[in-house]
Short mmCIF file of C-alpha atoms and ligand atoms in Angstrom, two decimals:
data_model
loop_
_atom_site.label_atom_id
_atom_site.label_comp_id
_atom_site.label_asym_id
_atom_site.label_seq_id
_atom_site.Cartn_x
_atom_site.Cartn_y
_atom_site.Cartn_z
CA UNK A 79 -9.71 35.65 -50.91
CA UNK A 80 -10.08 31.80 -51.85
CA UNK A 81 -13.29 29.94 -50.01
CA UNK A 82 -11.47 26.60 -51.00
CA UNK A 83 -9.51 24.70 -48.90
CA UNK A 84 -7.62 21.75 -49.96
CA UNK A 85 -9.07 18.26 -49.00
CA UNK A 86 -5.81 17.10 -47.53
CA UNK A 87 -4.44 19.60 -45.38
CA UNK A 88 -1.11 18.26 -43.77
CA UNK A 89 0.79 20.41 -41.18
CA UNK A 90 3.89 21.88 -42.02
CA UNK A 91 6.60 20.53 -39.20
CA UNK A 92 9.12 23.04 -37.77
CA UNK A 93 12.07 21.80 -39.06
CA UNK A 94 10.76 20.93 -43.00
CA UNK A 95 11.91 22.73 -45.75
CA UNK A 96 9.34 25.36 -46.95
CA UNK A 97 9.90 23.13 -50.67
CA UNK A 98 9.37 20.05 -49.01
CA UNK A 99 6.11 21.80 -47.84
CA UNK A 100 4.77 22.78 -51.27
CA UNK A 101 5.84 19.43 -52.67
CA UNK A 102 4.26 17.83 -49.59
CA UNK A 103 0.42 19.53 -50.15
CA UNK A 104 0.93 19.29 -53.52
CA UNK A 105 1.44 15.38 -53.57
CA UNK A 106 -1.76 14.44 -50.78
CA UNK A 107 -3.68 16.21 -52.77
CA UNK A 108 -2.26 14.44 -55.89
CA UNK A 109 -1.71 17.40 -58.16
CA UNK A 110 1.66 19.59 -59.02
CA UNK A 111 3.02 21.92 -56.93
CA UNK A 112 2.56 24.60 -60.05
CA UNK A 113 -1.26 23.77 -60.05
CA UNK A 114 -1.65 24.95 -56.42
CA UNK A 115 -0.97 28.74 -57.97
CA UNK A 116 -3.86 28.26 -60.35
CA UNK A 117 -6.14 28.84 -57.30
CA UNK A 118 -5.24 32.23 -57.00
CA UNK A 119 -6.09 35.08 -59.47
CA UNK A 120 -2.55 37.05 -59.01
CA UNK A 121 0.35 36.09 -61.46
CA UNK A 122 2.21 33.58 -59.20
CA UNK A 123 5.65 31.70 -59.40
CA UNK A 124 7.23 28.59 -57.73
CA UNK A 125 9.37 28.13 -56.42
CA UNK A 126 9.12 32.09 -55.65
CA UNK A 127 12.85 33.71 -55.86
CA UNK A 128 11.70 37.54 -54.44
CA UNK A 129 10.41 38.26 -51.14
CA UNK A 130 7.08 40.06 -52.76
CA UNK A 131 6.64 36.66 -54.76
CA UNK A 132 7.10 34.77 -52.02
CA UNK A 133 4.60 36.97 -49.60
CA UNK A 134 2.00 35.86 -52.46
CA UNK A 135 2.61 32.16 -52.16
CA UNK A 136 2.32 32.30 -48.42
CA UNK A 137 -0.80 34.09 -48.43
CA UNK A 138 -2.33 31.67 -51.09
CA UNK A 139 -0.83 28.59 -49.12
CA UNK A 140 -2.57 30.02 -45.74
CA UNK A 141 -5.73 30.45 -47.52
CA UNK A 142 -5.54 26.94 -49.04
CA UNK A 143 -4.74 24.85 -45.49
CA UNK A 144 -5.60 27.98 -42.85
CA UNK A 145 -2.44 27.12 -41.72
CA UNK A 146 0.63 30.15 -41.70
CA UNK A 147 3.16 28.39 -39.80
CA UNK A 148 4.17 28.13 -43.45
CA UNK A 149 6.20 31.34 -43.29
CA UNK A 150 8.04 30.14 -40.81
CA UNK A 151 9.47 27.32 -42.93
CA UNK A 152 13.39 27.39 -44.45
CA UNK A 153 13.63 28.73 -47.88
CA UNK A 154 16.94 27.95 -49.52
CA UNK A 155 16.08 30.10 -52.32
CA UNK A 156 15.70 33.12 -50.69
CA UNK A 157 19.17 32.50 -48.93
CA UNK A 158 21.34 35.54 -49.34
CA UNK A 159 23.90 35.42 -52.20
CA UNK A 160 26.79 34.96 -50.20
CA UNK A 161 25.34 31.97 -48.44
CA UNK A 162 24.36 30.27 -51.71
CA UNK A 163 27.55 28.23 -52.12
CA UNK A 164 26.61 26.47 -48.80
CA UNK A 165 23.72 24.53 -50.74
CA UNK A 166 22.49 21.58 -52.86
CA UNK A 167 19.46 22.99 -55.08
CA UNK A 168 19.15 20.18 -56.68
CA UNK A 169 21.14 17.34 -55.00
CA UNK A 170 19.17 16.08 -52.46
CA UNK A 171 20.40 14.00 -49.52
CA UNK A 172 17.98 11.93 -47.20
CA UNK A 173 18.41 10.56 -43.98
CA UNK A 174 16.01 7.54 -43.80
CA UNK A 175 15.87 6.70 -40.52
CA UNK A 176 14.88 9.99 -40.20
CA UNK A 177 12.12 9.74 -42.88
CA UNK A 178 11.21 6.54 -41.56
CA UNK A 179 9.74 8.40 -38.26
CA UNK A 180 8.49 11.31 -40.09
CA UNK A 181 8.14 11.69 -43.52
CA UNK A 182 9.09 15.10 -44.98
CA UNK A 183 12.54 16.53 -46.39
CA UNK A 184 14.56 18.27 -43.29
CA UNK A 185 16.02 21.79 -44.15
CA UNK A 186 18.82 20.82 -42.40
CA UNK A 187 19.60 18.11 -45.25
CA UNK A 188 20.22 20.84 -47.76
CA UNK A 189 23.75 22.19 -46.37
CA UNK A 190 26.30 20.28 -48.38
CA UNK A 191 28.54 19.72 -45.63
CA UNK A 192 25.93 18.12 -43.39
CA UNK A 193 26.16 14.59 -44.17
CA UNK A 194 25.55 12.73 -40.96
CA UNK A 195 22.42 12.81 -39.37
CA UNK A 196 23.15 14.70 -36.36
CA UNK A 197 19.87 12.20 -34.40
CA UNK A 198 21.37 8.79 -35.90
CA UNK A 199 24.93 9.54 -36.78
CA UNK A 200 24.27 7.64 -39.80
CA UNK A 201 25.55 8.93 -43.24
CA UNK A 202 22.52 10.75 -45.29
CA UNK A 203 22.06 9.01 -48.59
CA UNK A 204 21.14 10.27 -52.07
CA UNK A 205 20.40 7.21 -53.94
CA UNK A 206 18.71 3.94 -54.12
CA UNK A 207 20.99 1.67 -52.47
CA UNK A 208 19.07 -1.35 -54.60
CA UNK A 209 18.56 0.21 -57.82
CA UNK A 210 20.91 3.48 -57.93
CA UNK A 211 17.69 6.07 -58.36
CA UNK A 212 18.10 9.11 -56.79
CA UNK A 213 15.59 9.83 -54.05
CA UNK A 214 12.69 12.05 -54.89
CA UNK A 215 10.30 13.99 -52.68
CA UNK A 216 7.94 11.07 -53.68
CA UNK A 217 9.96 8.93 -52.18
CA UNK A 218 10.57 10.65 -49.29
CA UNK A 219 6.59 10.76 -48.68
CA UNK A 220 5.91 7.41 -49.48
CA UNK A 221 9.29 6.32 -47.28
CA UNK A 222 10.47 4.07 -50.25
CA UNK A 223 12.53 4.41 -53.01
CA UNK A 224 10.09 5.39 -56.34
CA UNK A 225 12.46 3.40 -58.33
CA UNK A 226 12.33 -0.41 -57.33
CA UNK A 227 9.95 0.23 -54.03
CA UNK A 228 12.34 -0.86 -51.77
CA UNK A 229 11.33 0.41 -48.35
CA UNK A 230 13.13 2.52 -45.94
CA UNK A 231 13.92 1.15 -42.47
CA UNK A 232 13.93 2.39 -39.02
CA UNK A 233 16.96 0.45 -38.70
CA UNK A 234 19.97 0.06 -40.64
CA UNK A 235 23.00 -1.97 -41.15
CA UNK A 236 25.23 1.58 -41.85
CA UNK A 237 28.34 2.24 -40.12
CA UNK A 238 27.77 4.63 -37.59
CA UNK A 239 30.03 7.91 -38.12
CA UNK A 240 31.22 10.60 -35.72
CA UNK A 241 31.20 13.85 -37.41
CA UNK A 242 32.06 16.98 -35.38
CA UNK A 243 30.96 18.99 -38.86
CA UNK A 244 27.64 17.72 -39.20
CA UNK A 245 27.24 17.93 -35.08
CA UNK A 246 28.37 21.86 -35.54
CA UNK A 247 26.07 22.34 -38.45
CA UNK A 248 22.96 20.61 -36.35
CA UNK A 249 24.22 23.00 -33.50
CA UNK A 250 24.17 26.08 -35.05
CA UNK A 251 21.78 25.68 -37.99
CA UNK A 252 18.08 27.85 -37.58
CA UNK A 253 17.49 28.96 -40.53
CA UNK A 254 18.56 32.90 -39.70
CA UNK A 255 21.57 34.37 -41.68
CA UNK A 256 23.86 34.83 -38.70
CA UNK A 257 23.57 30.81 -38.35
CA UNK A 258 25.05 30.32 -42.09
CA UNK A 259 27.59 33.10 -41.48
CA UNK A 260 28.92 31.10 -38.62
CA UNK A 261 28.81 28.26 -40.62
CA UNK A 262 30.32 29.30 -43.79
CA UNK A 263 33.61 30.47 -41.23
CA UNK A 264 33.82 27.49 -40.06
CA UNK A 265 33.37 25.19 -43.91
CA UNK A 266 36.46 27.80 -44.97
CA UNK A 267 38.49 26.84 -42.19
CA UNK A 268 37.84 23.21 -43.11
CA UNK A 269 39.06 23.51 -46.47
CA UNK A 270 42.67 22.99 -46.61
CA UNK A 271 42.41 20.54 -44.09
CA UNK A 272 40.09 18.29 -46.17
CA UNK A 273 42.41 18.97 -49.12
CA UNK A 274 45.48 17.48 -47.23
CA UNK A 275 43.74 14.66 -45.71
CA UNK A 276 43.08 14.18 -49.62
CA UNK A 277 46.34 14.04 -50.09
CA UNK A 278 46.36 17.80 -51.34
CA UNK A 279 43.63 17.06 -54.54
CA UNK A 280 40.72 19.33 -54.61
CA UNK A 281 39.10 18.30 -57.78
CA UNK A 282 37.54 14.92 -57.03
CA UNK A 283 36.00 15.97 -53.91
CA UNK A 284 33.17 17.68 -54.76
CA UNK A 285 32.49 14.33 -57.15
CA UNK A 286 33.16 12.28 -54.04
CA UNK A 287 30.47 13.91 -52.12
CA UNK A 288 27.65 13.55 -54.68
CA UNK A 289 28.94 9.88 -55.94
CA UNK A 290 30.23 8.41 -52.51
CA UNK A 291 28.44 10.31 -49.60
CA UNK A 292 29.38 7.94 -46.97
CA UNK A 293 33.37 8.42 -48.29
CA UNK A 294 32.84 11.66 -47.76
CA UNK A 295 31.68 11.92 -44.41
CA UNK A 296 34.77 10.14 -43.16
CA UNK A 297 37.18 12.15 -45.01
CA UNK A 298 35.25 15.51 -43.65
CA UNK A 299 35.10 13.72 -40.23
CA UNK A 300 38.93 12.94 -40.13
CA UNK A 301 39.99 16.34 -41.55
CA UNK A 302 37.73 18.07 -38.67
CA UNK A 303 39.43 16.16 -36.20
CA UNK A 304 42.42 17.19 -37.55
CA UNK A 305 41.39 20.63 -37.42
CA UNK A 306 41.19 20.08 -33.64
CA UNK A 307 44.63 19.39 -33.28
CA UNK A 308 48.18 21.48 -34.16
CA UNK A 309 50.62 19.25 -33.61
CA UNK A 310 48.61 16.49 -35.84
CA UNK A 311 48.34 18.82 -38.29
CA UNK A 312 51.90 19.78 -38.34
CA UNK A 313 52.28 16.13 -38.60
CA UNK A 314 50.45 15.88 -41.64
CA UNK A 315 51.25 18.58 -43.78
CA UNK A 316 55.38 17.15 -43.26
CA UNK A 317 54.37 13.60 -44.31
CA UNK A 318 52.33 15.33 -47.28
CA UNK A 319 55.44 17.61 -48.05
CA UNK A 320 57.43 14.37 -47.88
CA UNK A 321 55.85 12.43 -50.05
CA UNK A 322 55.88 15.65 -52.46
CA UNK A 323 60.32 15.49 -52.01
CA UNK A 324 61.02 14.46 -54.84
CA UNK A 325 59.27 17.59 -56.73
CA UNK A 326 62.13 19.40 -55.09
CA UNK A 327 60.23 22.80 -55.49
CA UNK A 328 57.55 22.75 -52.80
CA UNK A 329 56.23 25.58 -54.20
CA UNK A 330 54.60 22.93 -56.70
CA UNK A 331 53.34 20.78 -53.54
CA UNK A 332 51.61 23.79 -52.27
CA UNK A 333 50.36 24.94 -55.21
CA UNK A 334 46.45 23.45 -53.70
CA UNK A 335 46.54 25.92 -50.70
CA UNK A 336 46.26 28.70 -52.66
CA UNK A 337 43.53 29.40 -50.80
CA UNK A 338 45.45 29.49 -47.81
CA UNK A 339 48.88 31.26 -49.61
CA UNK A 340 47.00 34.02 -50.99
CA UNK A 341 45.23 34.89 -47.63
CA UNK A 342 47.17 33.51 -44.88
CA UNK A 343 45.28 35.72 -42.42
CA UNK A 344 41.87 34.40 -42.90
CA UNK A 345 43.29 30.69 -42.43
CA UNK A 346 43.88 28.96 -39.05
CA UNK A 347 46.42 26.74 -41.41
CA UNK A 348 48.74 29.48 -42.37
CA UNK A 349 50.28 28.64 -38.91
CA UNK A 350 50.90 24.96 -40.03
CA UNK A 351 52.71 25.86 -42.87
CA UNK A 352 54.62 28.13 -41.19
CA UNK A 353 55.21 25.37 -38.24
CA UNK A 354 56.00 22.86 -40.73
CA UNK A 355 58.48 24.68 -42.76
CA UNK A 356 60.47 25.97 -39.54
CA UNK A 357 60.02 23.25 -37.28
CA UNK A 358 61.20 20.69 -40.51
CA UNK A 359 60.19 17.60 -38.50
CA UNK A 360 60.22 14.40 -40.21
CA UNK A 361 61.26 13.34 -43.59
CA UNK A 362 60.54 15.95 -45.67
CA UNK A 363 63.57 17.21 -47.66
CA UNK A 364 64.97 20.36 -48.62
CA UNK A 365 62.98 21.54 -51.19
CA UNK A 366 63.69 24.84 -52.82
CA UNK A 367 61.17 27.61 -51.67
CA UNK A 368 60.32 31.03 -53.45
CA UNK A 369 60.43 33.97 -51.78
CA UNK A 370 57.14 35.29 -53.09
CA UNK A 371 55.57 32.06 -51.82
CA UNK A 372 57.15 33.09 -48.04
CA UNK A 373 55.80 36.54 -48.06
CA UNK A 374 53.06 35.00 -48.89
CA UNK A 375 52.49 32.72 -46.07
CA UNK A 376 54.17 35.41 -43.83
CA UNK A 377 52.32 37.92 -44.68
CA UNK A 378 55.47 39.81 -45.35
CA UNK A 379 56.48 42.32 -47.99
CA UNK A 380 58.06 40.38 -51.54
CA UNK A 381 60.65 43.04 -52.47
CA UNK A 382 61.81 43.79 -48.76
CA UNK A 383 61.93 40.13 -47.92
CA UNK A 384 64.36 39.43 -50.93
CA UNK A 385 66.44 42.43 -49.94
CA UNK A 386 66.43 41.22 -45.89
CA UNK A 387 67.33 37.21 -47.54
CA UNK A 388 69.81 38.84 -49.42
CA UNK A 389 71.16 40.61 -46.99
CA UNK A 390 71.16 38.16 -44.08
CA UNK A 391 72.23 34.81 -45.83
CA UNK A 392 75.55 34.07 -46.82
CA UNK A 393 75.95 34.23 -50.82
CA UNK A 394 77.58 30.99 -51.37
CA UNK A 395 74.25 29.88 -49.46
CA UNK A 396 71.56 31.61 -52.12
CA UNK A 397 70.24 29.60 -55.13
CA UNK A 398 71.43 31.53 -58.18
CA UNK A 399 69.64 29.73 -60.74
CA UNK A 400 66.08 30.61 -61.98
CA UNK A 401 63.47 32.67 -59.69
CA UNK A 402 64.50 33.80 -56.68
CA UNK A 403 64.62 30.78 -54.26
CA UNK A 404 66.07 29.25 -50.67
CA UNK A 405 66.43 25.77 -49.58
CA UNK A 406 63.69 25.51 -46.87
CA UNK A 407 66.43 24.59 -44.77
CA UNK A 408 68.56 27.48 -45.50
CA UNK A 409 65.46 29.36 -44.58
CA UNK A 410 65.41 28.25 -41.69
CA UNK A 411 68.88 28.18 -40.45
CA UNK A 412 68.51 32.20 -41.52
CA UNK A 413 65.13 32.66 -39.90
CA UNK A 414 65.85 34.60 -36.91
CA UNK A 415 68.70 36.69 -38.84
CA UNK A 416 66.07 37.35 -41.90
CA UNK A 417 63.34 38.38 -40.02
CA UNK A 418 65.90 41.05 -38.14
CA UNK A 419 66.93 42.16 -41.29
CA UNK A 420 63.12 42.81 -42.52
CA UNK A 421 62.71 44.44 -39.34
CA UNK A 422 65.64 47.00 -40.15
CA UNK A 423 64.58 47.70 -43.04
CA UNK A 424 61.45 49.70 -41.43
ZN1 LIG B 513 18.28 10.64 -39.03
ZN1 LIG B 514 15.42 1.70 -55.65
#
């Protein structure tokens, strides 16, 4: 048991992060978080990544303030494996209206894809709009950038941004693992819609996020309003596969919804492919289609839907060339004959 308290005891508020907490004593009482565990005898470590580790810091930290409301505070590293991929460790992302009123890091600020504040529906920001430093927990607590000293404002001149995500996420979001679980279905159903509001690249969004945070927001905005709606989507994903015509395989053009193509039954967006490539509205050509990739998206056997295509479209109709392929309108002349045939065959 510790008689010493700390001279500067600040409260921890509900919705801080239990790191912003540490940080938080640590700084008032202007030493390092890692110097707070020299006041108790037991081996300690910070940040703590066990539970038993953890129970020690939270007994040394009530003992230190005489506060444990600590324990009550959002750990994101003692988040569950399968929710890690949800989180910024190290990123951090402020929103400084937010720290303008009260100045400590928000848990909520950790999930990637919450990047509006949900109170101000202003984009959260990572660096130093003046000098380009990223924001500390220093800064945070001294609500001004450590870099140049500019000072955040209660009021900004940001562009106000609707986004259902970051709403859902401030919704949902207490800290408990059914909360991420909900969350992490609904980020996956996301995906391929932010990929084809992207134009169908992947690879420069995660860069986009870190580098351009208010970019970001509106392209996860738009692509959860898209989400919202079928026939939009539908829309979409022809105008993509149009501008992809000239690739005459769409196979290629799909090739960035793997996701989706290898597990059409976890995606709401399997049924927009499948919508776009029977309904064929708009512009978008007659590209050649493999039959693996529609069992795929089907969710249909390979070998028994080459034997049903075989079976129900005339010969002089098949491709002959190369892999086994149909013209997606060929497909979908066929459709209703195909998918009898597959049925036949048991
Ligand atoms: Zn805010
Ligand atoms: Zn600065």
């Amino acid at each position: 048991m510790i008689d010493q308290k700390l001279l500067c005891r600040p409260t921890p508020e509900v919705d801080e992060s239990f790191q912003s907490y540490v940080e938080r004593l640590a700084f008032y009482n202007h030493v390092k978080p890692q110097d707070l565990l020299l006041f108790s005898q037991a081996k300690l470590k910070y940040p703590a990544t066990s539970r038993e580790q953890k129970l020690s810091i939270l007994t040394l930290l009530s003992e230190l303030t005489e506060y444990s409301e600590s324990e009550d505070l959002f750990d994101i590293r003692l988040v569950p494996k399968e929710y890690k991929t949800l989180f910024d460790f190290d990123f951090k992302k402020v929103c400084q209206k937010c720290l303008y009123d009260r100045a400590y890091f928000r848990d909520i600020w950790s999930l990637k894809n919450y990047v509006v504040c949900a109170e101000h529906r202003t984009p959260l920001s990572s660096h130093c709009l003046s000098c380009g430093k990223m924001f500390s927990f220093e800064s945070a607590f001294l609500k001004k950038c450590d870099g140049c000293n500019s000072h955040f404002r209660g009021t900004s001149n940001a562009q106000s941004v609707y986004d259902p995500i970051s709403e859902y996420i401030f919704k949902v979001f207490d800290g408990s693992d059914s909360a991420l679980k909900e969350i992490t279905k609904k980020i996956k159903q996301l995906q391929p819609y932010i990929r084809l509001i992207n134009n169908g690249r992947f690879e420069n969004i995660e860069s986009l996020r870190k580098g351009n945070l208010t970019g970001f927001a509106r392209l996860q905005a738009s692509s959860a309003e898209l989400m919202l709606d079928n026939d939009k989507s539908v829309e979409a994903f022809s105008k993509y596969l149009a501008s992809k015509v000239n690739k005459n395989e769409w196979s290629k053009a799909l090739n960035g919804f793997r996701d989706v193509t290898s597990n059409p039954s976890e995606y709401e967006f399997a049924d927009v492919m499948k919508r776009t490539i029977l309904e064929r509205t708009g512009d978008i050509g007659d590209g050649a289609i493999s039959y693996d990739l529609l069992a795929k998206i089907w969710k249909l056997d390979a070998s028994k839907l080459t034997l049903a295509i075989q079976e129900s479209v005339p010969d002089e109709v098949l491709i002959k060339t190369g892999r086994h392929k149909i013209r997606c309108s060929d497909f979908t002349n066929y459709w209703e004959h195909i998918l009898a045939a597959y049925s036949d065959l048991g």
